[in-house]
Amino acid sequence: MKDFDKKHILHPYASSTPSADMELVKSANGVYLELENGEKIIDGMSSWWSVIHGYNVPELNEAATKQLCKMSHVMFGGLTHESAIKLAKTLLKITDESLEHIFFSDSGSVSVEVALKMAFQYWNSQGSRKKTKILAFSKGYHGDTFGAMSVCDPVTGMHSAFEGILHKNIFVNEPKCNFNEPWDEKYIEDFKTKLRDNHKKIAAVILEPVVQGAGGMRIYSPMFVKRVRELCDEYDVLLILDEIATGFGRTGKLFAYEYADIVPDILCLGKALTGGYLSLAATLTSKKVMNGIESNGHILMHGPTFMANPLACAVANASLELLLNSSWKERISSIEKQLNKELRECEELSIVKEVRVLGAIGIVELNVDVDLAWMTPEFIKQGIWVRPFLNLVYIMPPYIINKDELNKLTSVIFNVIKKFQAKKA
Ligand SMILES: Cc1ncc(COP(=O)(O)O)c(C=O)c1O
């Protein structure tokens, strides 16, 4: 099987002739992935932020099975179904009351495409045809489709691979004020200047609130988000918040925008929405934005085949029920405390630049880029699954992880980085 995989199957951001073998996962349960040889390793990645309740969750299995026997899919054009309606009700209830409309799509990237379309159509429908740009941030990441790529970090993102093809947007420096740092207006100067000078061309600002994920794993001050909101209002520009990674409790709040006590005009959700079972995302927006889009007889122009897939919606309902009825806040806070204590020990290693922690997210930034081909087998040998990139070793474990399992994650990370440091010396 692995030979066939290596020869024919493409994996994320990977060569078609990879030098290393893929690990084959046979099954997964709780926080453990079971490999081909029967070895069980702790998943520190929650399958890229999504598996918040762990794997093979009885409640989610049951919801999927029940829905499967009723109807696994039905088109959403001209038809609707109970699972989508229930899910929409819950999402609108747990987000700000100003968000009244919801568009379901099949992945985070597509939910960003929908958000961008909403913003552009909002202005177009009202006759403001000059608003053709999005203001985005360095070190941001919003997905791999074309619109999403065009608002990802212009250096570490994929702009160079698609030079001349991607829509050209306007970029500002990444937020530099740390989470608990006292606020200083100097941190927002670059944003303020670019917004002031270009607002007539800008349809919306797009931002990952409080935590920039795959573009650099940076945690920053909620005050920055607050000031962005105020300036968007001042210059009449929409604000899109991408909470695809941060949503559903990961940062210690149900949604990271709550730290800033603000509300976006458009909100993107995905990843943990189905507890990592199925691909589903949502773009939420306000009455004001919908009314704007629909001025002069227009309608929002999007409609994927698998929109609001009933199976995915049913599992999302079960996942949200499980999350909202759990003591998720206490769990995240206890994970945060343990990460602060144990992961911070990495700071004693000279190869480590900084350790950052927020909620159930722990990041070790090194002074040098990691060697993925060397590190991955080391992590697996010591019983954990971590997937570093650039100079970042980071974890965002399932919320159900216990103290011993988390301790295993942090201590193996320490050991492997220490070994890496010795190898580099
Ligand atoms: C903040 C953010 N936005 C968008 C995406 C894209 O989501 P997807 O991979 O489901 O298309 C991701 C994925 O990592 C993300 O972290």
Short mmCIF file of C-alpha atoms and ligand atoms in Angstrom, two decimals:
data_model
loop_
_atom_site.label_atom_id
_atom_site.label_comp_id
_atom_site.label_asym_id
_atom_site.label_seq_id
_atom_site.Cartn_x
_atom_site.Cartn_y
_atom_site.Cartn_z
CA MET A 1 0.00 0.00 0.00
CA LYS A 2 2.73 2.44 0.96
CA ASP A 3 4.57 1.78 -2.31
CA PHE A 4 1.41 2.62 -4.27
CA ASP A 5 0.89 5.74 -2.18
CA LYS A 6 4.45 6.89 -2.77
CA LYS A 7 4.15 6.36 -6.52
CA HIS A 8 0.71 7.80 -7.20
CA ILE A 9 -0.86 9.79 -4.40
CA LEU A 10 -0.05 13.44 -3.86
CA HIS A 11 0.08 14.72 -0.28
CA PRO A 12 -0.13 18.32 1.02
CA TYR A 13 2.73 20.53 -0.17
CA ALA A 14 4.79 17.47 -1.11
CA SER A 15 6.83 16.19 -4.02
CA SER A 16 5.40 13.45 -6.27
CA THR A 17 8.62 11.56 -5.63
CA PRO A 18 9.00 11.85 -1.87
CA SER A 19 12.20 10.62 -0.28
CA ALA A 20 10.57 9.47 2.96
CA ASP A 21 7.73 6.97 3.35
CA MET A 22 4.36 8.13 4.67
CA GLU A 23 3.26 6.66 7.98
CA LEU A 24 0.17 4.55 7.47
CA VAL A 25 -2.52 5.11 10.10
CA LYS A 26 -4.65 2.01 10.68
CA SER A 27 -7.09 3.50 13.14
CA ALA A 28 -7.41 6.24 15.71
CA ASN A 29 -8.96 6.35 19.14
CA GLY A 30 -9.02 9.09 21.80
CA VAL A 31 -5.79 11.05 21.38
CA TYR A 32 -3.97 8.08 19.79
CA LEU A 33 -3.18 7.26 16.19
CA GLU A 34 -2.49 3.58 15.57
CA LEU A 35 0.23 2.97 13.01
CA GLU A 36 0.66 0.03 10.64
CA ASN A 37 2.92 -1.83 13.09
CA GLY A 38 0.38 -1.49 15.90
CA GLU A 39 2.33 1.27 17.63
CA LYS A 40 0.12 3.99 19.16
CA ILE A 41 1.28 7.59 19.11
CA ILE A 42 -0.27 10.71 20.67
CA ASP A 43 -1.64 13.19 18.13
CA GLY A 44 -0.41 16.65 19.12
CA MET A 45 -1.93 18.24 16.01
CA SER A 46 -5.62 17.32 16.36
CA SER A 47 -5.36 16.58 12.63
CA TRP A 48 -4.64 20.24 11.93
CA TRP A 49 -6.80 21.85 14.65
CA SER A 50 -9.95 19.88 13.93
CA VAL A 51 -10.19 16.77 16.17
CA ILE A 52 -11.11 18.58 19.39
CA HIS A 53 -12.88 15.62 21.05
CA GLY A 54 -10.29 13.06 19.95
CA TYR A 55 -10.92 10.17 17.54
CA ASN A 56 -13.66 7.55 17.44
CA VAL A 57 -16.08 9.49 19.62
CA PRO A 58 -19.24 7.45 20.41
CA GLU A 59 -21.57 10.49 20.23
CA LEU A 60 -20.21 11.56 16.84
CA ASN A 61 -20.23 8.00 15.49
CA GLU A 62 -23.84 7.68 16.52
CA ALA A 63 -24.85 10.99 14.92
CA ALA A 64 -23.13 10.00 11.66
CA THR A 65 -24.72 6.55 11.63
CA LYS A 66 -28.21 7.88 12.33
CA GLN A 67 -27.93 10.51 9.61
CA LEU A 68 -26.41 7.99 7.19
CA CYS A 69 -29.49 5.78 7.51
CA LYS A 70 -31.79 8.75 6.90
CA MET A 71 -29.97 10.57 4.09
CA SER A 72 -26.25 11.08 3.60
CA HIS A 73 -26.69 13.87 1.09
CA VAL A 74 -29.26 15.95 -0.70
CA MET A 75 -28.77 19.02 -2.87
CA PHE A 76 -29.30 22.34 -1.07
CA GLY A 77 -30.63 24.27 -4.07
CA GLY A 78 -34.40 24.54 -3.61
CA LEU A 79 -34.30 21.99 -0.76
CA THR A 80 -33.38 22.12 2.90
CA HIS A 81 -33.07 19.68 5.81
CA GLU A 82 -33.28 19.44 9.59
CA SER A 83 -29.55 18.96 10.30
CA ALA A 84 -28.61 22.18 8.47
CA ILE A 85 -31.39 24.15 10.16
CA LYS A 86 -30.39 22.87 13.61
CA LEU A 87 -26.73 23.66 12.96
CA ALA A 88 -27.50 27.16 11.67
CA LYS A 89 -29.61 27.84 14.77
CA THR A 90 -26.76 26.79 17.08
CA LEU A 91 -24.07 28.72 15.21
CA LEU A 92 -26.17 31.89 15.13
CA LYS A 93 -26.91 31.46 18.84
CA ILE A 94 -23.27 31.05 19.94
CA THR A 95 -21.88 33.86 17.78
CA ASP A 96 -22.78 37.55 18.03
CA GLU A 97 -26.46 38.37 17.51
CA SER A 98 -25.60 40.75 14.67
CA LEU A 99 -24.60 37.71 12.57
CA GLU A 100 -27.91 36.60 11.12
CA HIS A 101 -27.12 34.78 7.89
CA ILE A 102 -25.05 31.69 7.26
CA PHE A 103 -23.60 30.06 4.16
CA PHE A 104 -22.40 26.44 4.49
CA SER A 105 -19.55 25.24 2.30
CA ASP A 106 -17.20 22.29 2.16
CA SER A 107 -13.85 23.60 3.40
CA GLY A 108 -12.21 26.50 5.17
CA SER A 109 -10.69 27.82 1.96
CA VAL A 110 -14.08 27.87 0.26
CA SER A 111 -15.63 29.66 3.24
CA VAL A 112 -12.96 32.34 2.71
CA GLU A 113 -13.83 32.52 -1.01
CA VAL A 114 -17.45 33.06 0.00
CA ALA A 115 -16.43 35.76 2.50
CA LEU A 116 -14.44 37.57 -0.21
CA LYS A 117 -17.35 37.31 -2.63
CA MET A 118 -19.69 38.69 0.04
CA ALA A 119 -17.38 41.68 0.54
CA PHE A 120 -16.90 42.40 -3.17
CA GLN A 121 -20.58 41.89 -3.98
CA TYR A 122 -21.59 44.11 -1.05
CA TRP A 123 -19.86 47.10 -2.66
CA ASN A 124 -20.53 46.15 -6.30
CA SER A 125 -24.26 45.76 -5.76
CA GLN A 126 -24.35 49.26 -4.30
CA GLY A 127 -22.43 50.70 -7.23
CA SER A 128 -19.00 51.10 -5.55
CA ARG A 129 -17.04 49.38 -8.31
CA LYS A 130 -13.67 50.79 -7.24
CA LYS A 131 -13.54 48.66 -4.10
CA THR A 132 -11.61 45.78 -5.66
CA LYS A 133 -8.89 45.15 -3.05
CA ILE A 134 -8.64 43.31 0.24
CA LEU A 135 -6.33 44.57 2.97
CA ALA A 136 -4.52 41.56 4.42
CA PHE A 137 -1.64 40.87 6.80
CA SER A 138 1.87 39.58 6.45
CA LYS A 139 2.19 36.14 8.07
CA GLY A 140 -1.52 35.53 7.52
CA TYR A 141 -2.92 32.26 6.20
CA HIS A 142 -6.42 31.80 4.82
CA GLY A 143 -6.33 28.73 2.59
CA ASP A 144 -5.17 27.39 -0.75
CA THR A 145 -7.84 28.39 -3.27
CA PHE A 146 -7.10 31.38 -5.48
CA GLY A 147 -8.95 34.08 -3.58
CA ALA A 148 -7.67 32.71 -0.26
CA MET A 149 -4.09 32.50 -1.56
CA SER A 150 -4.27 36.12 -2.67
CA VAL A 151 -4.71 37.19 0.97
CA CYS A 152 -2.07 34.83 2.47
CA ASP A 153 1.38 36.12 3.45
CA PRO A 154 2.98 37.36 0.23
CA VAL A 155 6.41 35.90 1.11
CA THR A 156 5.83 32.55 2.86
CA GLY A 157 2.49 32.13 1.08
CA MET A 158 2.19 30.94 -2.50
CA HIS A 159 2.41 34.28 -4.27
CA SER A 160 5.73 33.57 -5.97
CA ALA A 161 4.43 30.28 -7.45
CA PHE A 162 1.48 32.17 -8.95
CA GLU A 163 3.16 35.44 -9.87
CA GLY A 164 1.04 37.39 -12.32
CA ILE A 165 -1.97 35.15 -11.76
CA LEU A 166 -3.15 35.98 -8.26
CA HIS A 167 -5.36 38.98 -7.59
CA LYS A 168 -3.10 41.73 -6.20
CA ASN A 169 -4.20 42.84 -2.78
CA ILE A 170 -2.76 45.29 -0.26
CA PHE A 171 -0.62 44.01 2.61
CA VAL A 172 0.36 45.47 5.95
CA ASN A 173 2.83 44.33 8.59
CA GLU A 174 1.74 41.51 10.86
CA PRO A 175 0.47 42.47 14.33
CA LYS A 176 3.59 42.84 16.48
CA CYS A 177 2.15 43.57 19.93
CA ASN A 178 2.29 40.42 22.08
CA PHE A 179 -0.83 39.07 23.76
CA ASN A 180 -0.28 40.60 27.21
CA GLU A 181 1.88 43.53 26.18
CA PRO A 182 0.63 47.03 27.05
CA TRP A 183 -0.93 48.62 24.00
CA ASP A 184 0.88 51.29 22.02
CA GLU A 185 -0.63 53.02 18.95
CA LYS A 186 2.67 52.51 17.13
CA TYR A 187 1.65 48.88 16.56
CA ILE A 188 -1.27 49.88 14.36
CA GLU A 189 0.50 52.70 12.44
CA ASP A 190 1.27 50.70 9.29
CA PHE A 191 -2.31 49.42 9.12
CA LYS A 192 -3.74 52.87 9.80
CA THR A 193 -1.63 54.51 7.09
CA LYS A 194 -2.38 51.92 4.42
CA LEU A 195 -6.08 51.95 5.26
CA ARG A 196 -6.22 55.76 5.23
CA ASP A 197 -4.39 55.96 1.89
CA ASN A 198 -6.27 53.13 0.14
CA HIS A 199 -9.69 52.84 1.75
CA LYS A 200 -11.51 53.93 -1.40
CA LYS A 201 -10.11 50.82 -3.12
CA ILE A 202 -10.57 48.44 -0.18
CA ALA A 203 -13.66 46.25 0.11
CA ALA A 204 -12.63 44.48 3.32
CA VAL A 205 -9.89 43.70 5.78
CA ILE A 206 -9.24 40.02 6.48
CA LEU A 207 -7.62 38.92 9.72
CA GLU A 208 -7.11 35.83 11.90
CA PRO A 209 -7.99 37.31 15.30
CA VAL A 210 -5.43 36.97 18.13
CA VAL A 211 -3.61 33.96 16.61
CA GLN A 212 -2.06 33.91 13.16
CA GLY A 213 -1.90 30.19 12.35
CA ALA A 214 -0.17 28.47 9.46
CA GLY A 215 1.49 31.72 8.30
CA GLY A 216 3.74 31.88 11.36
CA MET A 217 1.95 30.70 14.54
CA ARG A 218 1.95 34.15 16.15
CA ILE A 219 -0.14 35.22 19.14
CA TYR A 220 -0.91 38.92 19.43
CA SER A 221 -2.83 41.52 21.40
CA PRO A 222 -6.65 41.59 21.23
CA MET A 223 -6.25 45.39 21.34
CA PHE A 224 -4.90 45.16 17.79
CA VAL A 225 -8.11 43.45 16.68
CA LYS A 226 -10.16 46.10 18.50
CA ARG A 227 -8.31 48.94 16.77
CA VAL A 228 -8.70 47.21 13.38
CA ARG A 229 -12.46 47.10 13.96
CA GLU A 230 -12.56 50.80 14.94
CA LEU A 231 -10.53 51.83 11.90
CA CYS A 232 -12.67 49.69 9.57
CA ASP A 233 -15.70 51.55 10.89
CA GLU A 234 -13.97 54.91 10.52
CA TYR A 235 -13.03 54.25 6.89
CA ASP A 236 -16.17 52.30 5.94
CA VAL A 237 -14.47 49.02 5.13
CA LEU A 238 -15.87 45.57 6.00
CA LEU A 239 -14.07 43.31 8.47
CA ILE A 240 -13.74 39.59 7.75
CA LEU A 241 -12.51 37.49 10.67
CA ASP A 242 -11.10 34.08 9.81
CA GLU A 243 -11.69 31.85 12.85
CA ILE A 244 -11.25 28.62 10.94
CA ALA A 245 -8.35 27.65 13.20
CA THR A 246 -9.17 29.62 16.35
CA GLY A 247 -12.91 28.91 16.60
CA PHE A 248 -14.69 26.56 19.02
CA GLY A 249 -12.66 27.16 22.17
CA ARG A 250 -9.10 26.62 20.99
CA THR A 251 -7.80 29.96 22.33
CA GLY A 252 -9.69 29.79 25.63
CA LYS A 253 -12.71 31.75 24.33
CA LEU A 254 -15.36 30.12 22.18
CA PHE A 255 -14.30 32.55 19.43
CA ALA A 256 -11.08 34.54 19.58
CA TYR A 257 -12.84 37.80 18.61
CA GLU A 258 -14.44 37.71 22.08
CA TYR A 259 -11.04 38.68 23.55
CA ALA A 260 -11.33 41.98 21.67
CA ASP A 261 -15.02 42.47 22.47
CA ILE A 262 -15.83 43.27 18.86
CA VAL A 263 -17.93 41.77 16.10
CA PRO A 264 -16.89 41.09 12.50
CA ASP A 265 -19.06 41.84 9.47
CA ILE A 266 -18.22 38.41 8.10
CA LEU A 267 -16.97 35.38 10.05
CA CYS A 268 -15.40 32.18 8.64
CA LEU A 269 -15.60 28.92 10.59
CA GLY A 270 -14.40 25.41 9.73
CA LYS A 271 -11.96 22.75 10.96
CA ALA A 272 -13.29 21.88 14.48
CA LEU A 273 -16.89 22.49 13.37
CA THR A 274 -17.48 18.74 12.88
CA GLY A 275 -14.99 17.68 15.56
CA GLY A 276 -12.70 16.78 12.67
CA TYR A 277 -15.02 14.07 11.30
CA LEU A 278 -16.04 15.58 7.97
CA SER A 279 -15.23 18.59 5.88
CA LEU A 280 -17.63 21.44 6.56
CA ALA A 281 -17.25 25.20 6.89
CA ALA A 282 -19.50 28.20 7.33
CA THR A 283 -19.45 31.89 6.48
CA LEU A 284 -21.65 34.03 8.71
CA THR A 285 -22.67 37.59 8.05
CA SER A 286 -24.96 40.40 9.14
CA LYS A 287 -28.24 41.75 7.83
CA LYS A 288 -26.38 44.91 6.78
CA VAL A 289 -24.00 42.94 4.53
CA MET A 290 -26.76 40.73 3.09
CA ASN A 291 -28.94 43.78 2.37
CA GLY A 292 -25.98 45.43 0.67
CA ILE A 293 -25.27 42.35 -1.48
CA GLU A 294 -28.90 42.16 -2.47
CA SER A 295 -29.28 45.84 -3.40
CA ASN A 296 -30.59 46.39 -6.90
CA GLY A 297 -31.81 42.82 -7.26
CA HIS A 298 -28.48 41.01 -6.86
CA ILE A 299 -27.95 37.71 -5.04
CA LEU A 300 -24.86 36.05 -3.55
CA MET A 301 -23.25 34.08 -6.35
CA HIS A 302 -22.08 30.82 -4.82
CA GLY A 303 -23.56 27.32 -4.49
CA PRO A 304 -21.38 24.22 -4.07
CA THR A 305 -22.73 20.71 -4.83
CA PHE A 306 -22.10 19.50 -1.30
CA MET A 307 -23.38 22.64 0.39
CA ALA A 308 -24.69 21.86 3.92
CA ASN A 309 -24.03 18.15 3.48
CA PRO A 310 -26.46 16.47 5.91
CA LEU A 311 -23.92 13.96 7.21
CA ALA A 312 -21.43 16.71 8.02
CA CYS A 313 -24.17 18.91 9.55
CA ALA A 314 -25.43 16.05 11.75
CA VAL A 315 -21.93 15.36 13.06
CA ALA A 316 -21.36 19.10 13.59
CA ASN A 317 -24.56 19.24 15.67
CA ALA A 318 -23.34 16.36 17.83
CA SER A 319 -19.87 17.88 18.12
CA LEU A 320 -21.22 21.25 19.22
CA GLU A 321 -23.56 19.61 21.71
CA LEU A 322 -20.63 17.68 23.15
CA LEU A 323 -18.46 20.80 23.30
CA LEU A 324 -21.05 23.18 24.73
CA ASN A 325 -22.18 20.69 27.38
CA SER A 326 -18.60 19.97 28.45
CA SER A 327 -16.38 21.92 30.82
CA TRP A 328 -14.30 22.99 27.80
CA LYS A 329 -13.21 26.27 29.38
CA GLU A 330 -11.70 24.53 32.40
CA ARG A 331 -10.07 21.93 30.17
CA ILE A 332 -8.48 24.53 27.91
CA SER A 333 -7.35 26.53 30.90
CA SER A 334 -5.73 23.47 32.47
CA ILE A 335 -4.01 22.59 29.15
CA GLU A 336 -2.81 26.21 28.95
CA LYS A 337 -1.37 26.08 32.48
CA GLN A 338 0.45 22.82 31.79
CA LEU A 339 1.81 24.09 28.46
CA ASN A 340 3.00 27.27 30.17
CA LYS A 341 4.85 25.21 32.75
CA GLU A 342 6.22 22.36 30.65
CA LEU A 343 6.65 23.70 27.12
CA ARG A 344 8.32 26.85 28.46
CA GLU A 345 11.16 24.61 29.68
CA CYS A 346 12.27 24.52 26.03
CA GLU A 347 13.34 28.17 26.46
CA GLU A 348 16.43 26.93 28.32
CA LEU A 349 17.70 25.44 25.04
CA SER A 350 19.86 27.87 23.09
CA ILE A 351 18.35 26.76 19.76
CA VAL A 352 14.95 27.98 20.99
CA LYS A 353 14.01 31.57 20.23
CA GLU A 354 10.69 31.75 22.03
CA VAL A 355 7.85 29.66 23.46
CA ARG A 356 4.33 30.97 23.00
CA VAL A 357 1.17 29.63 24.61
CA LEU A 358 -2.49 30.59 24.39
CA GLY A 359 -5.36 28.28 25.34
CA ALA A 360 -4.69 24.82 23.94
CA ILE A 361 -2.01 26.09 21.53
CA GLY A 362 1.69 25.72 22.28
CA ILE A 363 4.44 26.95 19.97
CA VAL A 364 8.20 26.53 20.16
CA GLU A 365 9.96 28.84 17.74
CA LEU A 366 13.55 27.85 16.95
CA ASN A 367 16.42 30.01 15.74
CA VAL A 368 16.83 27.71 12.75
CA ASP A 369 14.50 25.84 10.41
CA VAL A 370 13.53 22.34 11.46
CA ASP A 371 14.71 19.26 9.58
CA LEU A 372 11.39 17.55 8.98
CA ALA A 373 12.95 14.38 7.52
CA TRP A 374 15.05 13.92 10.67
CA MET A 375 12.54 15.16 13.25
CA THR A 376 9.43 13.24 12.18
CA PRO A 377 10.87 9.74 12.81
CA GLU A 378 12.38 11.00 16.08
CA PHE A 379 8.97 12.17 17.31
CA ILE A 380 7.32 8.91 16.20
CA LYS A 381 10.04 6.79 17.82
CA GLN A 382 9.26 8.56 21.09
CA GLY A 383 5.50 8.10 20.68
CA ILE A 384 4.06 11.40 19.45
CA TRP A 385 2.77 12.92 16.22
CA VAL A 386 3.89 16.50 15.59
CA ARG A 387 4.26 18.17 12.20
CA PRO A 388 6.61 21.17 12.41
CA PHE A 389 7.11 23.68 9.61
CA LEU A 390 9.68 26.42 8.94
CA ASN A 391 11.28 27.02 12.38
CA LEU A 392 8.15 26.12 14.32
CA VAL A 393 7.36 23.08 16.43
CA TYR A 394 3.80 23.50 17.63
CA ILE A 395 0.96 21.55 19.16
CA MET A 396 -2.77 22.00 19.55
CA PRO A 397 -3.89 18.72 21.14
CA PRO A 398 -7.45 17.38 21.38
CA TYR A 399 -9.24 18.97 24.34
CA ILE A 400 -9.70 15.51 25.95
CA ILE A 401 -5.96 15.00 26.40
CA ASN A 402 -5.06 14.09 29.99
CA LYS A 403 -2.13 15.41 32.04
CA ASP A 404 0.14 12.41 31.45
CA GLU A 405 -0.48 12.42 27.70
CA LEU A 406 0.18 16.15 27.51
CA ASN A 407 3.30 15.69 29.59
CA LYS A 408 4.47 13.07 27.10
CA LEU A 409 3.94 15.54 24.25
CA THR A 410 5.86 18.36 25.94
CA SER A 411 8.70 16.19 27.23
CA VAL A 412 9.25 14.47 23.86
CA ILE A 413 9.26 17.88 22.15
CA PHE A 414 11.90 19.05 24.65
CA ASN A 415 14.02 15.90 24.10
CA VAL A 416 13.84 15.99 20.32
CA ILE A 417 14.65 19.71 20.13
CA LYS A 418 17.57 19.14 22.52
CA LYS A 419 18.84 16.30 20.30
CA PHE A 420 18.37 18.52 17.23
CA GLN A 421 20.42 21.23 18.93
CA ALA A 422 23.24 18.75 19.62
CA LYS A 423 23.09 17.53 16.00
CA LYS A 424 23.33 21.11 14.73
CA ALA A 425 26.26 22.02 17.02
C1 LIG B 1 -6.92 30.39 9.47
C2 LIG B 1 -7.20 29.42 8.36
N1 LIG B 1 -7.99 29.80 7.34
C3 LIG B 1 -8.28 28.97 6.33
C4 LIG B 1 -7.78 27.69 6.28
C5 LIG B 1 -8.11 26.78 5.14
O1 LIG B 1 -8.97 25.75 5.54
P1 LIG B 1 -9.07 24.40 4.71
O2 LIG B 1 -7.74 23.73 4.81
O3 LIG B 1 -10.18 23.65 5.38
O4 LIG B 1 -9.41 24.78 3.31
C6 LIG B 1 -6.94 27.26 7.31
C7 LIG B 1 -6.33 25.91 7.25
O5 LIG B 1 -5.31 25.62 7.84
C8 LIG B 1 -6.64 28.14 8.37
O6 LIG B 1 -5.83 27.78 9.38
#
